[in-house]
Coordinates of C-alpha atoms and ligand atoms in Angstrom, one line a residue:
X1244 CA 0.0 0.0 0.0
X1245 CA 1.3 3.5 -0.8
X1246 CA 2.2 5.4 2.3
X1247 CA -0.7 7.8 2.8
X1248 CA -1.6 11.2 4.3
X1249 CA 0.7 13.9 3.2
X1250 CA 0.4 17.2 4.9
X1251 CA 1.3 18.8 1.6
X1252 CA -0.9 20.9 -0.6
X1253 CA -1.5 20.4 -4.3
X1254 CA 0.0 23.9 -4.8
X1255 CA 3.3 22.7 -3.2
X1256 CA 3.3 19.6 -5.5
X1257 CA 2.7 21.7 -8.5
X1258 CA 5.4 24.2 -7.6
X1259 CA 7.9 21.4 -7.1
X1260 CA 6.8 19.9 -10.5
X1261 CA 7.3 23.2 -12.3
X1262 CA 10.8 23.5 -10.8
X1263 CA 11.6 19.9 -12.0
X1264 CA 10.4 20.7 -15.5
X1265 CA 12.6 23.8 -15.4
X1266 CA 15.7 21.7 -14.7
X1267 CA 15.9 22.3 -11.0
X1268 CA 16.5 19.8 -8.1
X1269 CA 13.7 18.9 -5.7
X1270 CA 14.1 16.6 -2.6
X1271 CA 11.1 14.5 -1.9
X1272 CA 10.0 11.7 0.5
X1273 CA 9.7 8.1 -0.5
X1274 CA 9.0 5.1 1.7
X1275 CA 12.7 4.2 1.6
X1276 CA 14.7 7.4 2.1
X1277 CA 14.4 11.0 0.8
X1278 CA 15.4 11.4 -2.9
X1279 CA 17.2 14.2 -4.6
X1280 CA 15.1 14.4 -7.8
X1281 CA 15.7 15.8 -11.3
X1282 CA 13.9 15.3 -14.6
X1283 CA 15.5 12.0 -15.8
X1284 CA 15.2 13.1 -19.4
X1285 CA 17.2 16.3 -18.8
X1286 CA 20.9 15.5 -18.9
X1287 CA 21.9 19.0 -17.5
X1288 CA 19.6 18.7 -14.5
X1289 CA 20.9 15.2 -13.8
X1290 CA 24.5 16.6 -14.0
X1291 CA 23.6 18.9 -11.1
X1292 CA 22.6 15.9 -9.0
X1293 CA 26.1 14.4 -9.4
X1294 CA 27.7 17.8 -8.6
X1295 CA 25.6 18.5 -5.5
X1296 CA 26.1 15.0 -4.1
X1297 CA 29.8 14.8 -5.1
X1298 CA 28.9 11.5 -6.6
X1299 CA 31.2 9.7 -9.0
X1300 CA 30.0 9.6 -12.6
X1301 CA 30.4 5.8 -12.4
X1302 CA 27.4 5.4 -10.1
X1303 CA 24.1 5.1 -12.0
X1304 CA 20.9 6.7 -10.7
X1305 CA 17.6 5.1 -10.1
X1306 CA 14.8 6.4 -12.3
X1307 CA 11.5 6.8 -10.4
X1308 CA 8.3 6.3 -12.3
X1309 CA 4.6 7.0 -11.6
X1310 CA 3.2 3.8 -13.2
X1311 CA 4.2 0.4 -14.6
X1312 CA 3.4 1.8 -18.1
X1313 CA 6.0 4.6 -17.6
X1314 CA 8.6 2.0 -16.6
X1315 CA 7.8 -0.1 -19.6
X1316 CA 8.2 2.9 -21.9
X1317 CA 11.8 3.3 -20.7
X1318 CA 12.8 -0.4 -20.9
X1319 CA 13.8 -2.2 -24.2
X1320 CA 12.7 -5.5 -22.8
X1321 CA 10.0 -6.4 -20.2
X1322 CA 10.6 -10.0 -19.2
X1323 CA 7.9 -12.2 -17.5
X1324 CA 9.7 -11.8 -14.2
X1325 CA 9.3 -8.0 -14.4
X1326 CA 5.5 -8.4 -14.9
X1327 CA 5.2 -10.8 -11.9
X1328 CA 7.4 -8.7 -9.6
X1329 CA 5.9 -5.3 -10.5
X1330 CA 2.3 -6.7 -10.1
X1331 CA 3.2 -8.0 -6.7
X1332 CA 5.6 -5.4 -5.3
X1333 CA 5.0 -2.1 -7.0
X1334 CA 4.7 0.5 -5.8
X1335 CA 7.4 -0.5 -3.3
X1336 CA 11.0 -0.7 -2.3
X1337 CA 12.2 -2.8 -5.4
X1338 CA 14.3 -1.4 -8.2
X1339 CA 14.5 -3.4 -11.4
X1340 CA 17.5 -3.1 -13.7
X1341 CA 16.5 -3.6 -17.3
X1342 CA 17.9 -2.8 -20.8
X1343 CA 17.3 0.8 -21.7
X1344 CA 14.8 1.6 -24.4
X1345 CA 16.1 3.6 -27.4
X1346 CA 14.2 6.4 -29.1
X1347 CA 13.4 5.8 -32.8
X1348 CA 13.7 8.8 -35.1
X1349 CA 13.5 9.3 -38.9
X1350 CA 16.9 9.0 -40.5
X1351 CA 18.3 12.1 -42.2
X1352 CA 17.0 12.6 -45.7
X1353 CA 18.6 10.5 -48.3
X1354 CA 18.8 10.5 -52.1
X1355 CA 15.4 9.9 -53.7
X1356 CA 16.3 6.3 -54.7
X1357 CA 16.8 5.3 -51.0
X1358 CA 13.8 5.0 -48.7
X1359 CA 14.0 6.8 -45.4
X1360 CA 14.3 4.4 -42.6
X1361 CA 13.5 4.7 -38.9
X1362 CA 16.7 4.2 -36.9
X1363 CA 17.1 4.0 -33.1
X1364 CA 19.2 7.1 -32.5
X1365 CA 19.7 7.5 -28.8
X1366 CA 18.7 6.0 -25.4
X1367 CA 15.4 7.2 -24.1
X1368 CA 17.2 8.0 -20.8
X1369 CA 20.4 10.1 -21.2
X1370 CA 23.6 8.1 -20.6
X1371 CA 24.6 10.3 -17.6
X1372 CA 21.7 8.8 -15.7
X1373 CA 22.9 5.2 -16.2
X1374 CA 26.6 6.0 -15.9
X1375 CA 27.0 4.9 -19.5
X1376 CA 25.5 1.5 -18.9
X1377 CA 23.1 0.0 -21.4
X1378 CA 20.7 -0.7 -18.6
X1379 CA 18.5 1.5 -16.4
X1380 CA 17.3 1.0 -12.8
X1381 CA 13.5 1.6 -12.5
X1382 CA 11.4 1.9 -9.4
X1383 CA 7.8 3.0 -8.5
X1384 CA 7.9 4.4 -5.0
X1385 CA 5.1 3.6 -2.5
X1386 CA 4.6 7.1 -1.3
X1387 CA 1.7 9.3 -2.2
X1388 CA 3.8 12.5 -2.3
X1389 CA 6.4 10.9 -4.6
X1390 CA 3.8 9.5 -6.9
X1391 CA 1.9 12.8 -7.0
X1392 CA 5.1 14.7 -7.8
X1393 CA 6.1 12.3 -10.7
X1394 CA 2.6 12.6 -12.1
X1395 CA 2.5 16.4 -11.8
X1396 CA 5.9 16.7 -13.4
X1397 CA 4.8 14.3 -16.2
X1398 CA 8.4 12.9 -16.5
X1399 CA 10.4 10.2 -14.8
X1400 CA 12.6 11.4 -12.0
X1401 CA 16.2 10.4 -11.5
X1402 CA 16.7 10.4 -7.7
X1403 CA 19.5 9.1 -5.5
X1404 CA 19.4 9.6 -1.8
X1405 CA 19.3 13.3 -0.9
X1406 CA 22.7 13.5 0.9
X1407 CA 26.4 14.0 0.1
X1408 CA 28.1 10.9 -1.4
X1409 CA 29.1 8.1 1.2
X1410 CA 27.2 9.9 4.0
X1411 CA 24.2 8.7 5.9
X1412 CA 21.0 8.6 4.0
X1413 CA 18.2 11.1 5.0
X1414 CA 15.0 9.7 6.4
X1415 CA 13.6 13.1 7.4
X1416 CA 13.5 16.5 5.6
X1417 CA 15.7 17.9 8.4
X1418 CA 18.4 15.4 7.5
X1419 CA 18.2 16.6 3.9
X1420 CA 18.4 20.3 4.9
X1421 CA 21.4 19.6 7.2
X1422 CA 23.3 17.7 4.4
X1423 CA 22.5 19.7 1.3
X1424 CA 21.4 23.1 2.6
X1425 CA 20.9 25.6 -0.2
X1426 CA 22.2 23.3 -2.9
X1427 CA 18.7 21.8 -3.2
X1428 CA 16.1 24.1 -4.8
X1429 CA 13.1 22.8 -2.9
X1430 CA 12.3 20.2 -0.2
X1431 CA 8.9 18.5 0.1
X1432 CA 8.4 17.5 3.7
X1433 CA 6.5 14.2 4.1
X1434 CA 7.6 13.3 7.6
X1435 CA 9.8 10.3 8.4
X1436 CA 10.3 7.5 5.8
X1437 CA 8.6 4.3 6.9
X1438 CA 10.9 1.6 5.4
X1439 CA 14.0 3.7 6.3
X1440 CA 16.7 1.9 4.2
X1441 CA 17.2 2.0 0.4
X1442 CA 15.4 -0.2 -2.1
X1443 CA 16.4 -3.7 -3.1
X1444 CA 18.1 -3.6 -6.5
X1445 CA 17.5 -6.6 -8.8
X1446 CA 18.9 -7.0 -12.3
X1447 CA 16.7 -8.7 -14.8
X1448 CA 19.0 -7.6 -17.7
X1449 CA 20.9 -10.9 -17.9
X1450 CA 20.0 -14.6 -18.2
X1451 CA 19.6 -14.9 -14.4
X1452 CA 18.1 -12.5 -12.0
X1453 CA 20.9 -10.9 -9.9
X1454 CA 20.5 -9.2 -6.5
X1455 CA 22.8 -6.1 -6.8
X1456 CA 21.9 -4.6 -3.5
X1457 CA 19.8 -6.0 -0.6
X1458 CA 17.2 -3.5 0.7
X1459 CA 13.7 -2.8 1.7
X1460 CA 12.2 -5.9 0.1
X1461 CA 13.8 -9.1 1.3
X1462 CA 15.4 -11.7 -1.0
X1463 CA 13.0 -14.3 0.5
X1464 CA 9.9 -12.3 -0.8
X1465 CA 11.4 -12.0 -4.3
X1466 CA 12.4 -15.7 -4.5
X1467 CA 8.8 -16.6 -3.5
X1468 CA 7.7 -15.0 -6.7
X1469 CA 10.4 -15.8 -9.3
X1470 CA 12.5 -18.6 -7.8
X1471 CA 16.2 -18.5 -6.8
X1472 CA 18.2 -15.3 -7.4
X1473 CA 22.0 -15.0 -7.4
X1474 CA 24.5 -12.3 -6.2
X1475 CA 27.1 -10.7 -8.5
X1476 CA 30.3 -12.7 -8.8
X1477 CA 32.6 -9.8 -8.6
X1478 CA 31.1 -6.5 -7.4
X1479 CA 34.5 -4.8 -7.6
X1480 CA 34.9 -5.2 -11.4
X1481 CA 34.5 -2.4 -13.8
X1482 CA 32.0 0.5 -13.4
X1483 CA 29.9 0.1 -10.3
X1484 CA 26.9 -2.0 -11.4
X1485 CA 25.4 -0.9 -8.1
X1486 CA 26.7 2.3 -6.4
X1487 CA 25.5 1.0 -3.0
X1488 CA 28.4 -1.4 -3.5
X1489 CA 31.1 1.1 -2.6
X1490 CA 32.6 -0.5 0.5
X1491 CA 32.3 2.8 2.5
X1492 CA 28.8 4.2 2.1
X1493 CA 25.9 5.2 4.4
X1494 CA 28.5 6.3 7.0
X1495 CA 28.3 8.6 10.0
X1496 CA 31.3 11.0 10.6
X1497 CA 31.9 9.3 14.0
X1498 CA 33.6 6.0 13.8
X1499 CA 31.2 3.1 13.9
X1500 CA 32.1 -0.2 15.6
X1501 CA 30.2 -3.4 15.2
X1502 CA 30.3 -5.3 18.5
X1503 CA 29.1 -8.7 19.7
X1504 CA 28.1 -9.8 23.2
X1505 CA 28.1 -6.1 24.4
X1506 CA 31.9 -5.9 24.3
X1507 CA 32.5 -2.1 24.1
X1508 CA 36.0 -0.5 23.7
X1509 CA 37.7 0.3 27.0
X1510 CA 38.9 3.6 25.7
X1511 CA 37.0 6.8 24.9
X1512 CA 33.4 7.9 25.4
X1513 CA 30.8 6.5 23.1
X1514 CA 27.1 5.5 22.7
X1515 CA 25.7 2.0 22.4
X1516 CA 22.9 1.0 20.0
X1517 CA 21.7 -2.1 21.8
X1518 CA 19.8 -4.9 20.1
X1519 CA 19.9 -7.9 22.4
X1520 CA 23.2 -7.7 24.5
X1521 CA 23.6 -5.4 27.5
X1522 CA 27.0 -3.6 27.4
X1523 CA 30.0 -4.4 29.6
X1524 CA 30.4 -0.7 30.6
X1525 CA 27.9 1.1 32.8
X1526 CA 29.1 4.6 31.9
X1527 CA 27.9 4.5 28.2
X1528 CA 24.5 5.7 27.2
X1529 CA 22.3 3.1 25.6
X1530 CA 19.7 3.5 22.7
X1531 CA 17.5 0.4 22.6
X1532 CA 17.0 -0.6 19.0
X1533 CA 13.8 -2.5 17.9
X1534 CA 13.8 -6.2 17.9
X1535 CA 12.3 -6.9 14.4
X1536 CA 14.4 -6.3 11.3
X1537 CA 11.8 -4.1 9.6
X1538 CA 11.4 -1.9 12.7
X1539 CA 15.2 -1.8 13.1
X1540 CA 15.7 -0.7 9.5
X1541 CA 13.0 2.0 9.8
X1542 CA 14.9 3.8 12.6
X1543 CA 18.5 2.9 11.8
X1544 CA 19.5 6.0 9.9
X1545 CA 17.7 8.3 12.3
X1546 CA 19.5 6.7 15.3
X1547 CA 22.8 7.0 13.5
X1548 CA 22.2 10.7 12.6
X1549 CA 21.4 11.4 16.2
X1550 CA 24.3 9.5 17.6
X1551 CA 26.6 11.2 15.1
X1552 CA 25.4 14.7 16.3
X1553 CA 26.4 13.7 19.9
X1554 CA 30.2 14.3 19.7
X1555 CA 31.1 10.8 20.8
X1556 CA 34.5 9.1 20.1
X1557 CA 32.6 6.1 18.7
X1558 CA 29.2 4.6 18.1
X1559 CA 29.0 0.9 19.0
X1560 CA 26.3 -1.2 17.4
X1561 CA 25.2 -4.5 18.9
X1562 CA 25.3 -6.6 15.7
X1563 CA 21.9 -8.2 15.0
X1564 CA 21.7 -11.9 14.1
X1565 CA 22.9 -12.9 10.7
X1566 CA 19.6 -14.4 9.4
X1567 CA 18.0 -13.8 6.0
X1568 CA 15.6 -11.1 7.2
X1569 CA 18.6 -9.0 8.5
X1570 CA 20.5 -9.1 5.2
X1571 CA 19.9 -5.5 4.2
X1572 CA 20.5 -4.1 7.7
X1573 CA 23.8 -6.1 7.9
X1574 CA 24.8 -4.8 4.5
X1575 CA 24.3 -1.2 5.6
X1576 CA 25.9 -1.7 9.0
X1577 CA 29.0 -3.2 7.5
X1578 CA 29.4 -0.4 4.9
X1579 CA 28.8 2.2 7.6
X1580 CA 31.5 0.7 9.7
X1581 CA 34.0 0.4 6.8
X1582 CA 36.8 2.9 6.7
X1583 CA 38.0 2.2 3.2
Ligands
LIG496 P1 21.2 5.1 -4.4 O1 22.5 5.8 -4.2 O2 20.6 4.7 -3.2 O3 20.3 5.9 -5.3 O4 21.5 3.8 -5.2 C1 21.4 3.6 -6.5 C2 21.3 2.2 -6.8 O5 20.8 2.1 -8.1 C3 22.6 1.4 -6.8 O6 22.8 0.6 -5.8 C4 22.5 0.6 -8.1 O7 22.4 -0.7 -7.7 C5 21.2 0.9 -8.7 N1 21.2 1.1 -10.2 C6 20.7 2.2 -10.8 N2 20.9 2.0 -12.1 C7 21.5 0.9 -12.3 C8 22.0 0.2 -13.5 N3 21.8 0.7 -14.7 N4 22.6 -0.9 -13.3 C9 22.8 -1.4 -12.1 N5 22.4 -0.8 -11.0 C10 21.8 0.3 -11.1
LIG497 MG1 22.7 7.0 -1.4

């Protein structure tokens, strides 16, 4: 079900849509995290996203659509698995990577004896959006403000998370403002994001479905619909097939430590995000994290943003169990803790 109840007026949506059509950047809420949106068909506007985020040109952007039909118009191929997955999980936290559609145009005029042919001249989505890849990541967000914005703009929106590259993703409009400040032209405030971590990215562009990034929709739920899915053999090779695969990503400024059995460092002053294990130091403040994976994911970035603002020497995280429903949370925690 799309997340409901925006406290946002039609006028605000229309204002934001006009800005997008004029090539400006608008941050908007989705059920996963806040996105930094630009018209996906406008290469110059998309270039501003990369500049504002400080994001390398090798990291493709997800294109957000307002309907399955809009997604189909941007893909060259729509396999059976795409039909089954979008019927079941869209709108929702699932990004599908598919071959990009090309736009057909009339070839330049030729001598009268040759017939004019229609030739595919360019990708429907500019190459800057897909980092030069022949594929595009497509997602229909389950958020009424995001959907209303895409429909009002009348174009698909390229939108990575609305934060500087490698930093923590924003799950409130305040996080966006603190990270991007005046570099974003407009922010739509939809309150906190319900899923709280980024979408699951699944490639359907090859012979086998490949899980490029675990996220808001679990592998188990996807496999229940299309059968077994694989993980990329070598995520480090070539252009980043999934930007979320940078080892350091989603990171607070404060060093983040993953601990087991409550074993905190002996030195320094920190804060402890407890899941199941009480800490071995009594002088360290505790934040109790939710027990279920979904609730944990929903508050994770908010807790990390708050801990990061507390001027601690470290943030220690009580590592949750390594079971399938925790796959996405584990992925984000390990990247946040990475110092490479
Ligand atoms: P984010 O920074 O959260 O917007 O993450 C963008 C995600 O989009 C990455 O993790 C990629 O997996 C995914 N993505 C977008 N386009 C493509 C593409 N053409 N091929 C592979 N992954 C893509
Ligand atoms: Mg991001």
